[in-house]
Structure formats: C-alpha cells, structure tokens
Amino acid sequence: MQYTLKNINELRVADLKTVMRPAAAVRLIQGQSELGAKPNITNVTDFNVGTYDSVNNNVDQLSRHLETGNVVIVQSDPLDELSVLSSIGRLSTNLPEALSSKVKDLFVAVRSTSSINRAIPYELVSKQAAISSLAAEQQAKADANAVNKTVAHPSASRVNNPKANTANGSNGASTRPSNPYQSQYTPVVYYEINVEFAGQWPRNSASLFLEKTNEQDKAIARPRADRNLSHRSLSRFRNIDNEPRNLYLNIPDKNGSAPLQLLLAENIVPVEKDTEMDEWDNVLVPVRPLAYLDEGKNKANAAELKGGYLYLFWKGELWRELKVSERSYYQDVNLEKYRNVPAQQNSDNDSELRPADGSGLPDLWIPYKLNGQVQAGATGVKLLFWPTQLTDDQIDNYEATPADLDKYATELDGLSAYSQSQAFSDDQHVSDMLSNSLIPVTDNDMPWLGNATSLFGRLQNANIATAYLDGQNKGIRFKFEVGMEDYDHGHSTEYLAHLVDSKSQWQQTQLVTVVKDSHGTWRECVFYALPNQGEFSLYVVNPDNNYERSLILSDLDYAALAKSVPVDDKIVTVDELAQPDESKFAPDQFWDDYHDLLTQW
C-alpha cells in the first residue's frame, strides 16, 4: 500500500475518496514507527509541519497535525472503510474541524459545477459525482491548453526569448502559484425563502412546503420563534437555488393518509442567505375565532366554539372548510376531493356531507401578505361560522353573491394592524388575545358554544389574533316528550323537525336528538338564523313512514315563537295516514328520502 502526505490546502476533489480518517492515519504512522520500518509516507521528517528538531519525534508531531486536520494522508489504493467518505459518499462523523470544512468546500465546488441537485446536502453527494466533476474539469483544461499551444508563437516562450520576458517585468521569476492545488472555484451564493408568522406560540402539526421543480426537490419548513424579534416566528427554507417557488400550506391527515396541500402563493423569489427584513414579503397570521353571544356583537360577550363548521373564503372563493371539534380544535375538509361530486354521495356518515380528515389544529393560519401584497378587500379573507355543514348549493351561492356572504361572515382586513404595531389593535372584528375575556355559556345558549378555555389560555400571550364571528346564538330550541324508549330492543325512531315560514321561502329541517341523560324520555331540536319577520309552523316527521307527521305549532310570529311556549303534544304515531300539505313544504320530493331532507334543506 502506498501513501502520500498532503497539506490540507493541497486537498482536491479527486482525493476525497482516498483521504484516510485521522484515527486510521495516526495508527498507521505510529505502527510503522514501532516496527522500526522505514515509513512509506513521502518525506515524513522533512514535511513542513514545524521546525525540524532531532530531539522531537516528528512522527508524533505529524500525528498531532493529522488529528487537528492540518495534514492528510492520501492512499493511492483506497479502502472505503478508512476514507473520510463512505462507499455511498456520506461524510464520516467526528472529523477535525479543519478537515471537515475543507471537504465541505470541495463538495460545494462540485455542486456548483455539476448537475447535482443542490437541494441534496453536501454529505450525500456521491464520490462518483465528485470524480465525474473533476474529470470534466480536467478535460476542459486539456482542451484549453491544446488551443493555446496551437496559437502560441515559439518566440513567446521564456526559453527562446528570456530577455523579452525580463523586459516585460517578470525578471525571469517563476509565475507558478505558490500552491498549485489551491481551489479555483468561485464560492457558491446560497439563497433562502422566509415566511413570517405573527406571534410565538405552541407548535401545531401544520407546516409549509415549497413545490418540487425540475431542478430542486420539495422542501418543508415549520415556524420557529425568532430569537431577535419576540413578536414573530419564521419558517426558513435555507440553501436553495435562486429559483422562484410555489408555497403551500401542508396539513397532515388524521388517519395518516396523504396530507392536505393548499396553495398559498406562486413564484416566490428567494433572497440571498442571511438576509434580514423588519417584515418579510410573505406573512401569515395565526387566528383563533371566538363567537359573539349577542346580536349587538359585543366583544366582551363572546365564547369558544365546540361544534359547527368554519368557512374561509379567500379572493371570493371558498378556500378552507373546517369542522370544530368538541375540544375546540379545527379539522380541515379536503375540499378538492369533493369538488363536482354530489354531496349526498360523499360520505357513509349521514350527518356529514364532506367528512373532515385533517388533524386537529388550535388556530388558523390566515394569509395576510403574499409576495409583498396585503390580502384585503377583494383579495382578502372572510371567515364564516355555520352550525351545520353548508350544502354545495349554499357554497355556490356565497361564492356567486358576496352580499349574502357578508350578512354572516367576518372580514379580516383588520389584520393589517400587524404591519404598523407588530400586534393587533381593537379593530371592528379583530383584536389581540390579551384583551379578550370569555363569558360562561348557559343552557339558553346554542349547543355549538362551549366553556372550554384550555386552548384559549395557552394562546393568550402568543401575540396572535382573535377573530369574532357571528355565533348564530339567536335560535329556537324545542323539547319534546316521546316516552320511555328501550334501546336494547327494537328500532329507535329518528324524528325530523321542520320549521317553515309561510311569509317567505325560509325553511329549515333539523334532526330531533336525544337529550343527554334523559334515557330517551325527551328529545330536542334547535333552529337558528330565523327571519325577524314571519309566521312559523312547526312539524315533526317520522322518516320511517313517509306520511307520519304531527303539527306542533302553527302560524306564530317570531316574537311569539321566541317566548317560552309550552309544547304539550307528544310525538305519536298517526293512525290515519294523511296526505301531506305540499304548500307547507317547498321541496317537491319531501317525503321520498330521508337523506334528501338533510341535504336539500
């Protein structure tokens, strides 16, 4: 086995596969010294590792330089297990800092002059790629030298015309560089994309990612607290090419399936590495929605949501649909999965038109500024809460008729306060978390409002925003006595309650649910978003028998309906099947199918 001793500055790309690890090199030279054999390492005692002193042991001195990475031993016949690179090109660990830095610099040079994907860390660049890069470099130099020899005149050489060379100022001195092995590669400039988040808060399972391109792989980043500025967090995509990228929101699936991916912005331009900005061109604001408890929309009278659905309309279109869980987490629906698919065919669960598959999130990441453009007005975000899942027709109507959406939705243009104060002022429907206080929910409030405050408390000092929504707390709750039911024997009938206004086209159908802890004796239903003017009639229908129904209340105005009206009628089986009064029910197929009831109304 033959070895060559080199200074660290002489190390080249082609040597990477043959450089011995320091520990192996030290064992080699110490073993040779102990055996008394002449080392076959070139000029050990004469190598410039320090002033020669016959008293000192130059082998030990050389070992110390190997251990610090100032000197390397290169094998002419490499053994992979002894090299600084493994057989797959991964950089060995625990290398001296000087040697590790030099190897990294060489890999940077390889990546800058080859077709290697720059998104791959330098440790994973294969030895074959390094050698191929070197071969291409040497071939280019050989071709250049051949051209130079062809055009050069013999009289131009220093041998044939030494005086001319002296006259030109060289004085016959050698123009050869002091270190012929020194790298001539231009340092690579790395780029990055930074996305700013308002506040610093506990992590959630969502993340951001850059879409894959022809030159670069997909990259994922999560928000991390900015150590220099306490009002914000940053998602940094480091060491990428200077190539515009598309940015996505990445939401894991609760069942471990493919994550939900939502486009945020296209063609985001990177900046040079280590660039700093007071506010970046791409800013997301985490938002925690609260529900107004009264019609006056008083922020001092608000509560958490524990049911229903949240709808984020962005640029006039529905961007996200989220189910609110009992614990006040938000779960995304994969809207793209259900586009152009009839709602009643989307789920085996009759209570959901579009099931929520996303993992639970404690807040919503709202796009505030993208590519330097503030998202407001026509391009802004509007947030809508609805106790039940919207049908396809309702979604289409809100997208086509912004005026209808504005009746119930909250616009989030107030997030612009962040650019002025790095916090959120008391805007019309937006504020900071610190100024909020939650009001206990009572039995008179709607069932989708709750008293849970654990998430609210965790986020209160996070410098994120609160958005206040119409909680649809204005509703009517009816309770019916149905008699004792034995759930262990036989079928328990599911009743529907249908409320219709004879003065308008408004109507609503709700499932009559079992009251908790009632052993089936009582059932109730809740209607919401009723018109202020109208005459209302309430029917209870047994969907198991197409014509079985009871008229509970008839032609009451809203004021009378809102009073505590005793309902003495029990839900009973009608012996004589009466034909339905079609004038009371707008859908033509009211009696045909129970599933149609849930989707049409």
Coordinates of C-alpha atoms in Angstrom, one line a residue:
M1 CA 0.0 0.0 0.0
Q2 CA 1.4 3.4 -1.0
Y3 CA 0.5 6.7 0.7
T4 CA 1.0 10.4 0.0
L5 CA 1.2 13.1 2.6
K6 CA -0.5 16.4 1.8
N7 CA -1.1 19.7 3.4
I8 CA -4.8 20.5 3.9
N9 CA -4.7 23.2 1.3
E10 CA -3.5 20.7 -1.3
L11 CA -6.5 18.5 -1.0
R12 CA -8.5 18.2 -4.2
V13 CA -11.9 16.8 -5.2
A14 CA -10.4 13.7 -6.6
D15 CA -8.7 13.0 -3.3
L16 CA -11.9 12.7 -1.3
K17 CA -12.3 9.0 -2.0
T18 CA -8.8 8.3 -0.8
V19 CA -8.2 10.6 2.3
M20 CA -7.7 8.5 5.4
R21 CA -9.6 9.3 8.5
P22 CA -7.3 10.8 11.1
A23 CA -7.5 7.9 13.6
A24 CA -6.6 5.4 10.9
A25 CA -3.7 7.6 9.7
V26 CA -2.3 8.0 13.2
R27 CA -2.4 4.3 13.8
L28 CA -0.6 3.7 10.5
I29 CA 2.4 6.0 11.1
Q30 CA 2.7 5.0 14.8
G31 CA 2.6 1.4 13.9
Q32 CA 5.3 1.9 11.3
S33 CA 7.5 3.7 13.8
E34 CA 7.1 1.0 16.5
L35 CA 8.1 -1.7 14.0
G36 CA 11.2 0.3 13.1
A37 CA 10.4 0.1 9.4
K38 CA 11.0 2.9 7.0
P39 CA 7.7 4.7 6.6
N40 CA 6.5 4.7 3.0
I41 CA 4.9 8.1 3.6
T42 CA 6.8 10.6 1.5
N43 CA 9.3 12.7 3.4
V44 CA 7.8 12.4 6.8
T45 CA 10.6 14.1 8.6
D46 CA 11.1 16.8 6.0
F47 CA 7.4 17.8 5.7
N48 CA 6.8 21.3 6.8
V49 CA 4.8 20.6 9.9
G50 CA 7.1 22.6 12.1
T51 CA 10.7 23.4 12.6
Y52 CA 12.8 20.3 12.3
D53 CA 14.3 19.3 15.7
S54 CA 16.1 16.0 16.0
V55 CA 15.2 15.9 19.7
N56 CA 11.5 15.9 19.0
N57 CA 9.7 12.9 17.5
N58 CA 8.5 14.1 14.1
V59 CA 6.1 11.2 13.8
D60 CA 4.3 12.3 17.0
Q61 CA 4.3 15.9 15.7
L62 CA 2.8 14.7 12.4
S63 CA 0.2 12.7 14.3
R64 CA -0.9 15.8 16.2
H65 CA -1.3 17.7 12.9
L66 CA -3.4 14.8 11.5
E67 CA -5.6 14.9 14.5
T68 CA -6.3 18.6 14.0
G69 CA -6.9 18.2 10.3
N70 CA -3.9 20.3 9.1
V71 CA -2.3 17.4 7.3
V72 CA -3.9 14.5 5.5
I73 CA -2.7 11.1 4.2
V74 CA -3.9 10.1 0.8
Q75 CA -3.9 6.4 -0.2
S76 CA -3.1 5.5 -3.8
D77 CA -5.2 2.4 -3.5
P78 CA -8.2 3.5 -1.3
L79 CA -10.0 1.4 1.3
D80 CA -13.6 2.7 1.8
E81 CA -13.7 1.9 5.4
L82 CA -10.7 4.1 6.1
S83 CA -11.8 7.0 3.9
V84 CA -13.4 10.2 5.1
L85 CA -16.2 9.2 2.7
S86 CA -18.2 6.1 3.0
S87 CA -18.9 4.0 -0.1
I88 CA -22.1 5.9 -0.7
G89 CA -20.4 9.3 -0.4
R90 CA -21.6 10.2 3.1
L91 CA -19.1 12.3 5.1
S92 CA -17.7 10.4 8.1
T93 CA -18.5 11.9 11.5
N94 CA -16.1 13.2 14.1
L95 CA -13.7 14.7 11.6
P96 CA -11.4 17.6 12.8
E97 CA -12.9 20.9 12.0
A98 CA -10.3 22.0 9.5
L99 CA -10.6 18.8 7.5
S100 CA -14.4 18.8 7.7
S101 CA -14.6 22.4 6.5
K102 CA -12.2 21.6 3.6
V103 CA -14.3 18.6 2.5
K104 CA -17.4 20.7 2.6
D105 CA -15.8 23.4 0.5
L106 CA -14.9 20.8 -2.1
F107 CA -18.4 19.5 -2.2
V108 CA -19.7 23.0 -2.7
A109 CA -17.4 23.3 -5.6
V110 CA -18.7 20.0 -7.1
R111 CA -22.3 21.1 -6.7
S112 CA -21.7 24.5 -8.3
T113 CA -20.1 23.0 -11.4
S114 CA -22.2 19.8 -11.9
S115 CA -25.7 18.8 -12.5
I116 CA -26.1 17.6 -8.9
N117 CA -29.4 18.6 -7.3
R118 CA -28.5 21.5 -5.0
A119 CA -31.2 20.6 -2.5
I120 CA -29.2 17.5 -1.5
P121 CA -27.0 18.1 1.5
Y122 CA -23.3 18.0 0.7
E123 CA -22.8 14.9 2.8
L124 CA -24.9 12.9 0.4
V125 CA -23.1 13.9 -2.8
S126 CA -21.6 10.7 -4.1
K127 CA -17.9 10.1 -4.8
Q128 CA -18.8 9.2 -8.3
A129 CA -20.3 12.7 -8.8
A130 CA -17.1 14.3 -7.4
I131 CA -14.9 12.3 -9.7
S132 CA -17.1 13.0 -12.7
S133 CA -16.9 16.7 -12.0
L134 CA -13.1 16.6 -11.7
A135 CA -12.8 14.6 -15.0
A136 CA -14.9 17.2 -16.8
E137 CA -12.7 20.0 -15.3
Q138 CA -9.5 18.3 -16.4
Q139 CA -10.9 17.7 -19.9
A140 CA -11.8 21.4 -20.2
K141 CA -8.3 22.4 -19.1
A142 CA -6.7 20.0 -21.6
D143 CA -8.8 21.4 -24.4
A144 CA -7.9 24.9 -23.4
N145 CA -4.2 24.0 -23.3
A146 CA -4.4 22.4 -26.7
V147 CA -5.9 25.6 -28.2
N148 CA -3.2 27.8 -26.5
K149 CA -0.3 25.6 -27.9
T150 CA -1.8 25.9 -31.4
V151 CA -2.0 29.7 -31.4
A152 CA 1.2 30.5 -29.4
H153 CA 4.4 31.6 -31.3
P154 CA 7.7 29.9 -30.3
S155 CA 9.3 33.3 -29.7
A156 CA 6.8 33.9 -27.0
S157 CA 8.3 31.2 -24.7
R158 CA 10.6 32.1 -21.9
V159 CA 13.2 29.6 -23.1
N160 CA 13.5 31.1 -26.6
N161 CA 13.3 34.7 -25.6
P162 CA 14.4 35.2 -21.9
K163 CA 15.2 38.9 -22.4
A164 CA 11.8 39.7 -23.7
N165 CA 10.4 38.1 -20.6
T166 CA 12.7 40.2 -18.4
A167 CA 11.7 43.3 -20.3
N168 CA 8.1 42.5 -19.6
G169 CA 8.7 42.7 -15.9
S170 CA 8.9 39.1 -15.0
N171 CA 12.7 39.3 -14.3
G172 CA 12.8 35.6 -15.1
A173 CA 10.9 34.8 -11.9
S174 CA 8.5 31.9 -11.9
T175 CA 4.8 32.7 -12.4
R176 CA 3.8 29.4 -10.9
P177 CA 1.4 29.9 -8.0
S178 CA 2.7 29.1 -4.6
N179 CA 0.0 26.4 -4.1
P180 CA -0.8 24.7 -7.4
Y181 CA -3.6 22.6 -5.7
Q182 CA -5.5 25.6 -4.3
S183 CA -9.1 25.5 -5.4
Q184 CA -10.1 27.9 -8.2
Y185 CA -13.8 27.6 -7.7
T186 CA -15.9 30.6 -7.2
P187 CA -17.8 30.4 -3.8
V188 CA -21.4 29.5 -4.2
V189 CA -24.0 32.0 -3.1
Y190 CA -26.9 30.3 -1.3
Y191 CA -30.5 31.6 -1.2
E192 CA -33.4 31.1 1.1
I193 CA -37.2 31.9 1.3
N194 CA -38.5 33.1 4.6
V195 CA -42.2 33.2 5.7
E196 CA -43.1 35.3 8.7
F197 CA -45.7 34.4 11.3
A198 CA -47.3 36.8 13.7
G199 CA -46.6 35.8 17.3
Q200 CA -44.7 32.9 19.0
W201 CA -47.0 30.1 20.1
P202 CA -47.0 26.3 20.8
R203 CA -46.4 24.2 17.7
N204 CA -49.1 22.5 15.8
S205 CA -49.0 19.8 13.2
A206 CA -49.3 22.1 10.1
S207 CA -46.2 23.2 8.1
L208 CA -45.2 24.9 4.9
F209 CA -43.6 23.4 1.8
L210 CA -42.1 24.5 -1.4
E211 CA -43.2 22.7 -4.5
K212 CA -40.8 20.5 -6.4
T213 CA -39.3 21.9 -9.6
N214 CA -37.2 20.4 -12.4
E215 CA -34.1 21.5 -10.6
Q216 CA -35.0 21.1 -6.9
D217 CA -36.8 18.7 -4.6
K218 CA -39.7 19.7 -2.4
A219 CA -38.7 21.4 0.8
I220 CA -40.6 21.5 4.1
A221 CA -40.2 24.1 7.0
R222 CA -42.0 24.7 10.3
P223 CA -42.3 28.0 12.1
R224 CA -39.7 28.7 14.8
A225 CA -39.6 31.5 17.2
D226 CA -37.5 34.4 16.1
R227 CA -34.8 34.9 18.7
N228 CA -34.2 38.5 17.7
L229 CA -37.8 39.7 17.5
S230 CA -40.2 38.4 20.0
H231 CA -43.4 39.4 18.1
R232 CA -42.9 36.9 15.4
S233 CA -41.8 33.4 14.2
L234 CA -40.2 32.4 10.9
S235 CA -40.3 29.5 8.6
R236 CA -36.9 29.4 6.8
F237 CA -36.2 27.4 3.6
R238 CA -32.4 27.5 3.6
N239 CA -29.7 26.6 1.0
I240 CA -31.9 26.6 -2.1
D241 CA -31.3 27.8 -5.6
N242 CA -32.2 31.3 -6.9
E243 CA -35.4 30.0 -8.5
P244 CA -39.0 31.2 -7.9
R245 CA -41.0 28.6 -6.0
N246 CA -44.7 27.9 -5.2
L247 CA -45.6 27.9 -1.5
Y248 CA -48.1 25.6 0.0
L249 CA -49.8 25.0 3.4
N250 CA -49.3 21.4 4.5
I251 CA -52.0 19.9 6.8
P252 CA -51.5 16.2 8.0
D253 CA -54.3 13.7 7.6
K254 CA -55.6 12.5 11.0
N255 CA -55.6 8.9 9.6
G256 CA -52.0 9.1 8.3
S257 CA -53.0 9.4 4.6
A258 CA -51.6 11.9 2.2
P259 CA -51.6 15.4 3.7
L260 CA -53.9 18.2 2.5
Q261 CA -51.9 20.7 0.5
L262 CA -53.3 24.2 -0.1
L263 CA -51.6 26.7 -2.4
L264 CA -50.7 30.0 -0.7
A265 CA -48.6 31.8 -3.4
E266 CA -46.9 31.2 -6.7
N267 CA -43.4 32.2 -7.8
I268 CA -41.9 33.4 -4.5
V269 CA -38.5 34.8 -5.3
P270 CA -35.7 33.8 -2.9
V271 CA -33.2 36.2 -1.3
E272 CA -29.5 35.8 -0.5
K273 CA -28.8 33.7 2.6
D274 CA -28.7 35.6 5.9
T275 CA -30.8 38.5 4.5
E276 CA -32.8 40.1 7.3
M277 CA -36.0 42.2 7.0
D278 CA -38.2 44.0 9.5
E279 CA -41.2 42.4 7.9
W280 CA -41.0 39.8 5.2
D281 CA -42.9 39.8 1.9
N282 CA -44.8 36.7 3.0
V283 CA -46.7 36.9 6.3
L284 CA -49.2 34.5 7.8
V285 CA -51.3 35.4 10.9
P286 CA -52.5 32.6 13.3
V287 CA -56.1 33.4 14.3
R288 CA -58.3 31.9 17.0
P289 CA -62.0 32.5 16.3
L290 CA -64.5 33.4 19.0
A291 CA -68.3 33.6 18.7
Y292 CA -70.5 36.6 19.6
L293 CA -73.1 35.6 22.1
D294 CA -75.5 38.5 21.4
E295 CA -76.9 40.3 18.4
G296 CA -75.1 43.5 19.4
K297 CA -71.8 41.8 18.6
N298 CA -70.1 42.9 21.8
K299 CA -66.6 41.6 22.2
A300 CA -67.0 41.4 25.9
N301 CA -69.7 38.9 25.4
A302 CA -68.1 36.1 23.5
A303 CA -67.4 32.3 23.8
E304 CA -65.4 29.5 22.3
L305 CA -66.9 27.2 19.7
K306 CA -67.3 23.5 20.3
G307 CA -69.2 22.4 17.2
G308 CA -70.3 23.5 13.8
Y309 CA -68.1 24.5 10.8
L310 CA -65.8 27.3 9.9
Y311 CA -65.5 28.5 6.3
L312 CA -62.6 30.6 5.0
F313 CA -63.5 32.5 1.8
W314 CA -60.4 34.0 0.1
K315 CA -60.5 36.1 -3.1
G316 CA -64.2 35.4 -3.3
E317 CA -63.9 31.6 -3.3
L318 CA -64.1 29.0 -0.5
W319 CA -60.5 28.1 0.4
R320 CA -60.9 26.0 3.6
E321 CA -63.8 24.2 5.3
L322 CA -63.1 23.1 8.9
K323 CA -65.1 21.1 11.4
V324 CA -65.0 22.4 15.0
S325 CA -64.5 19.5 17.4
E326 CA -65.9 19.1 20.9
R327 CA -62.5 20.2 22.3
S328 CA -62.5 23.3 20.1
Y329 CA -59.9 22.1 17.6
Y330 CA -60.3 22.7 13.9
Q331 CA -60.2 19.9 11.4
D332 CA -59.9 20.5 7.6
V333 CA -62.1 19.0 5.0
N334 CA -60.4 18.1 1.7
L335 CA -62.5 20.3 -0.5
E336 CA -60.7 19.3 -3.7
K337 CA -61.7 15.7 -3.0
Y338 CA -65.4 16.7 -3.1
R339 CA -65.4 19.2 -5.9
N340 CA -68.1 18.4 -8.5
V341 CA -69.2 15.4 -6.5
P342 CA -72.9 15.4 -5.3
A343 CA -72.9 16.0 -1.6
Q344 CA -75.1 13.0 -0.7
Q345 CA -72.5 10.6 -2.2
N346 CA -69.6 12.0 -0.3
S347 CA -69.8 10.1 3.0
D348 CA -71.2 7.0 4.5
N349 CA -71.9 9.1 7.6
D350 CA -75.4 10.6 7.2
S351 CA -74.5 13.6 9.4
E352 CA -71.6 14.8 7.3
L353 CA -71.8 15.8 3.6
R354 CA -68.0 16.1 3.5
P355 CA -66.1 14.4 6.3
A356 CA -63.2 16.2 8.0
D357 CA -59.9 14.3 7.6
G358 CA -57.4 16.9 8.7
S359 CA -55.6 16.6 12.1
G360 CA -56.9 19.0 14.8
L361 CA -55.4 22.5 14.8
P362 CA -55.5 25.0 17.6
D363 CA -55.6 28.0 15.3
L364 CA -56.0 29.0 11.6
W365 CA -53.1 30.4 9.5
I366 CA -54.6 33.3 7.6
P367 CA -52.7 34.7 4.6
Y368 CA -52.1 38.3 5.4
K369 CA -49.3 39.3 2.9
L370 CA -48.0 37.3 0.0
N371 CA -45.3 38.3 -2.5
G372 CA -45.5 41.8 -0.8
Q373 CA -49.2 42.2 -1.5
V374 CA -51.5 42.6 1.5
Q375 CA -54.6 40.4 1.2
A376 CA -57.5 42.7 1.8
G377 CA -60.7 43.9 0.1
A378 CA -61.5 41.9 -2.9
T379 CA -58.4 39.6 -2.3
G380 CA -59.0 39.4 1.5
V381 CA -60.2 36.7 3.7
K382 CA -63.7 36.3 5.2
L383 CA -64.4 33.9 7.9
L384 CA -67.9 32.4 8.3
F385 CA -69.3 30.1 11.1
W386 CA -72.3 27.9 10.5
P387 CA -73.8 25.4 13.0
T388 CA -74.3 22.8 10.3
Q389 CA -72.3 21.9 7.2
L390 CA -73.1 24.0 4.2
T391 CA -74.5 22.3 1.1
D392 CA -72.9 22.6 -2.3
D393 CA -75.7 25.0 -3.4
Q394 CA -75.1 27.2 -0.4
I395 CA -71.4 27.4 -1.0
D396 CA -72.0 28.2 -4.7
N397 CA -74.4 31.0 -3.7
Y398 CA -71.9 32.6 -1.3
E399 CA -69.2 32.5 -3.9
A400 CA -71.5 34.0 -6.5
T401 CA -73.2 36.5 -4.2
P402 CA -70.8 38.3 -1.9
A403 CA -73.7 40.3 -0.4
D404 CA -75.2 37.1 1.0
L405 CA -71.9 36.1 2.5
D406 CA -71.4 39.5 4.1
K407 CA -74.6 39.0 6.1
Y408 CA -72.9 36.4 8.3
A409 CA -69.2 36.4 7.6
T410 CA -66.4 38.4 9.3
E411 CA -63.8 40.2 7.1
L412 CA -60.3 40.0 8.4
D413 CA -58.9 43.2 6.9
G414 CA -58.1 44.4 10.4
L415 CA -55.1 42.1 10.4
S416 CA -53.2 45.0 8.7
A417 CA -52.6 46.5 12.2
Y418 CA -49.7 44.0 12.4
S419 CA -47.6 46.0 9.9
Q420 CA -47.9 49.2 12.0
S421 CA -47.5 47.9 15.5
Q422 CA -46.4 44.2 15.2
A423 CA -49.6 43.4 17.2
F424 CA -53.4 43.6 16.7
S425 CA -55.5 46.6 17.7
D426 CA -59.1 46.5 18.7
D427 CA -60.5 46.5 15.2
Q428 CA -64.2 46.1 14.4
H429 CA -64.0 42.3 14.4
V430 CA -60.3 41.6 15.2
S431 CA -58.2 42.1 18.4
D432 CA -55.3 40.6 20.2
M433 CA -55.7 37.7 22.5
L434 CA -54.7 39.6 25.7
S435 CA -57.7 41.9 25.6
N436 CA -60.2 39.0 25.4
S437 CA -62.4 37.6 28.1
L438 CA -64.7 34.6 27.7
I439 CA -68.3 34.6 29.1
P440 CA -69.6 31.4 30.5
V441 CA -72.2 29.7 28.3
T442 CA -75.6 28.9 29.8
D443 CA -78.3 26.4 29.0
N444 CA -80.1 29.1 26.9
D445 CA -77.2 29.4 24.5
M446 CA -76.8 27.3 21.4
P447 CA -75.2 23.8 21.8
W448 CA -72.3 24.6 19.5
L449 CA -71.0 27.2 22.0
G450 CA -68.8 26.0 24.9
N451 CA -67.0 26.9 28.1
A452 CA -63.7 25.2 27.2
T453 CA -60.8 27.7 27.9
S454 CA -57.6 25.5 27.9
L455 CA -56.6 26.3 24.3
F456 CA -57.5 30.0 24.8
G457 CA -55.3 30.2 27.8
R458 CA -52.3 28.6 26.0
L459 CA -52.5 31.1 23.2
Q460 CA -53.4 34.3 25.2
N461 CA -49.8 35.5 25.4
A462 CA -48.8 34.4 22.0
N463 CA -49.3 37.7 20.1
I464 CA -51.7 36.1 17.6
A465 CA -55.1 37.5 16.6
T466 CA -58.7 36.8 17.6
A467 CA -61.5 37.0 15.0
Y468 CA -65.0 37.5 16.3
L469 CA -67.7 35.7 14.3
D470 CA -71.5 35.6 14.3
G471 CA -72.1 32.7 16.7
Q472 CA -75.7 32.1 15.4
N473 CA -76.7 32.2 19.1
K474 CA -80.1 33.6 18.0
G475 CA -82.2 30.4 17.7
I476 CA -85.2 28.5 18.9
R477 CA -84.9 25.3 21.0
F478 CA -87.8 22.9 21.1
K479 CA -88.0 19.9 23.5
F480 CA -90.5 17.1 23.0
E481 CA -91.6 14.2 25.3
V482 CA -91.5 10.9 23.4
G483 CA -91.9 8.5 26.3
M484 CA -89.5 5.9 27.6
E485 CA -87.6 4.0 24.9
D486 CA -85.8 0.7 25.3
Y487 CA -82.6 1.0 23.3
D488 CA -81.8 -2.7 23.9
H489 CA -84.9 -3.9 22.0
G490 CA -86.2 -2.8 18.6
H491 CA -85.6 0.2 16.5
S492 CA -85.4 3.7 18.0
T493 CA -87.2 6.1 15.6
E494 CA -85.2 9.2 14.4
Y495 CA -87.6 12.1 14.1
L496 CA -87.2 15.2 12.0
A497 CA -88.5 18.6 12.9
H498 CA -89.4 21.0 10.1
L499 CA -89.9 24.7 10.7
V500 CA -91.4 26.7 7.8
D501 CA -92.2 30.4 7.4
S502 CA -95.4 31.0 5.4
K503 CA -94.4 34.6 4.5
S504 CA -91.1 33.8 2.9
Q505 CA -89.2 30.9 1.3
W506 CA -87.3 30.3 4.5
Q507 CA -87.4 26.8 6.0
Q508 CA -85.2 24.6 8.0
T509 CA -85.1 20.9 8.9
Q510 CA -83.3 19.5 12.0
L511 CA -82.8 16.1 13.5
V512 CA -84.6 15.7 16.8
T513 CA -81.8 14.5 19.0
V514 CA -81.9 12.7 22.4
V515 CA -81.4 15.0 25.3
K516 CA -78.4 13.9 27.3
D517 CA -79.0 11.9 30.4
S518 CA -82.7 11.7 29.7
H519 CA -82.9 7.9 29.0
G520 CA -84.7 8.7 25.8
T521 CA -87.7 10.4 27.5
W522 CA -87.1 13.8 25.9
R523 CA -85.8 14.9 22.6
E524 CA -84.9 18.4 21.3
C525 CA -84.1 20.3 18.2
V526 CA -82.5 23.7 17.6
F527 CA -83.3 26.1 14.7
Y528 CA -81.1 29.1 14.0
A529 CA -80.8 32.2 11.7
L530 CA -84.6 32.7 11.7
P531 CA -86.0 35.7 9.9
N532 CA -87.2 38.5 12.2
Q533 CA -90.5 38.8 10.4
G534 CA -92.6 35.8 9.5
E535 CA -95.3 33.3 10.6
F536 CA -93.8 30.0 11.5
S537 CA -95.3 26.5 11.7
L538 CA -93.5 23.5 13.2
Y539 CA -94.0 19.9 12.1
V540 CA -92.4 16.7 13.4
V541 CA -92.0 14.0 10.8
N542 CA -91.2 10.3 11.1
P543 CA -89.0 9.5 8.1
D544 CA -89.6 5.8 8.6
N545 CA -93.2 6.3 7.5
N546 CA -93.5 8.8 4.6
Y547 CA -96.8 10.2 5.7
E548 CA -96.5 10.2 9.5
R549 CA -96.3 13.7 10.9
S550 CA -97.6 16.0 13.7
L551 CA -98.3 19.7 13.6
I552 CA -96.8 21.2 16.8
L553 CA -97.2 24.9 16.3
S554 CA -99.0 26.9 13.7
D555 CA -98.6 30.4 12.3
L556 CA -96.7 32.1 15.2
D557 CA -94.8 35.3 14.6
Y558 CA -91.2 35.5 15.7
A559 CA -91.9 37.2 19.0
A560 CA -94.4 34.6 20.0
L561 CA -92.1 31.8 18.8
A562 CA -89.2 33.2 20.9
K563 CA -91.3 33.1 24.1
S564 CA -91.3 30.0 26.3
V565 CA -94.2 28.3 24.6
P566 CA -95.3 25.0 26.2
V567 CA -95.4 22.2 23.8
D568 CA -97.8 19.6 25.1
D569 CA -98.1 17.5 22.0
K570 CA -96.2 14.2 22.2
I571 CA -94.7 12.7 19.1
V572 CA -97.2 9.9 18.5
T573 CA -97.9 7.6 15.6
V574 CA -100.7 8.8 13.4
D575 CA -103.2 6.0 12.8
E576 CA -104.8 7.6 9.7
L577 CA -102.1 8.4 7.1
A578 CA -102.9 11.9 5.9
Q579 CA -101.7 13.2 2.6
P580 CA -99.1 15.9 3.2
D581 CA -99.9 19.6 2.6
E582 CA -97.5 20.3 -0.2
S583 CA -97.9 24.1 0.3
K584 CA -96.1 23.8 3.6
F585 CA -93.0 22.2 2.1
A586 CA -91.0 23.7 -0.7
P587 CA -89.1 20.6 -1.8
D588 CA -91.2 18.5 -4.2
Q589 CA -89.7 15.2 -3.0
F590 CA -90.0 16.0 0.7
W591 CA -91.4 12.5 1.5
D592 CA -89.3 10.5 -0.8
D593 CA -86.0 10.1 1.0
Y594 CA -84.7 10.9 4.5
H595 CA -81.2 11.6 3.1
D596 CA -82.6 14.2 0.7
L597 CA -84.1 16.0 3.7
L598 CA -80.6 16.5 5.2
T599 CA -79.0 17.7 2.0
Q600 CA -81.8 19.9 0.5
W601 CA -82.7 22.0 3.5

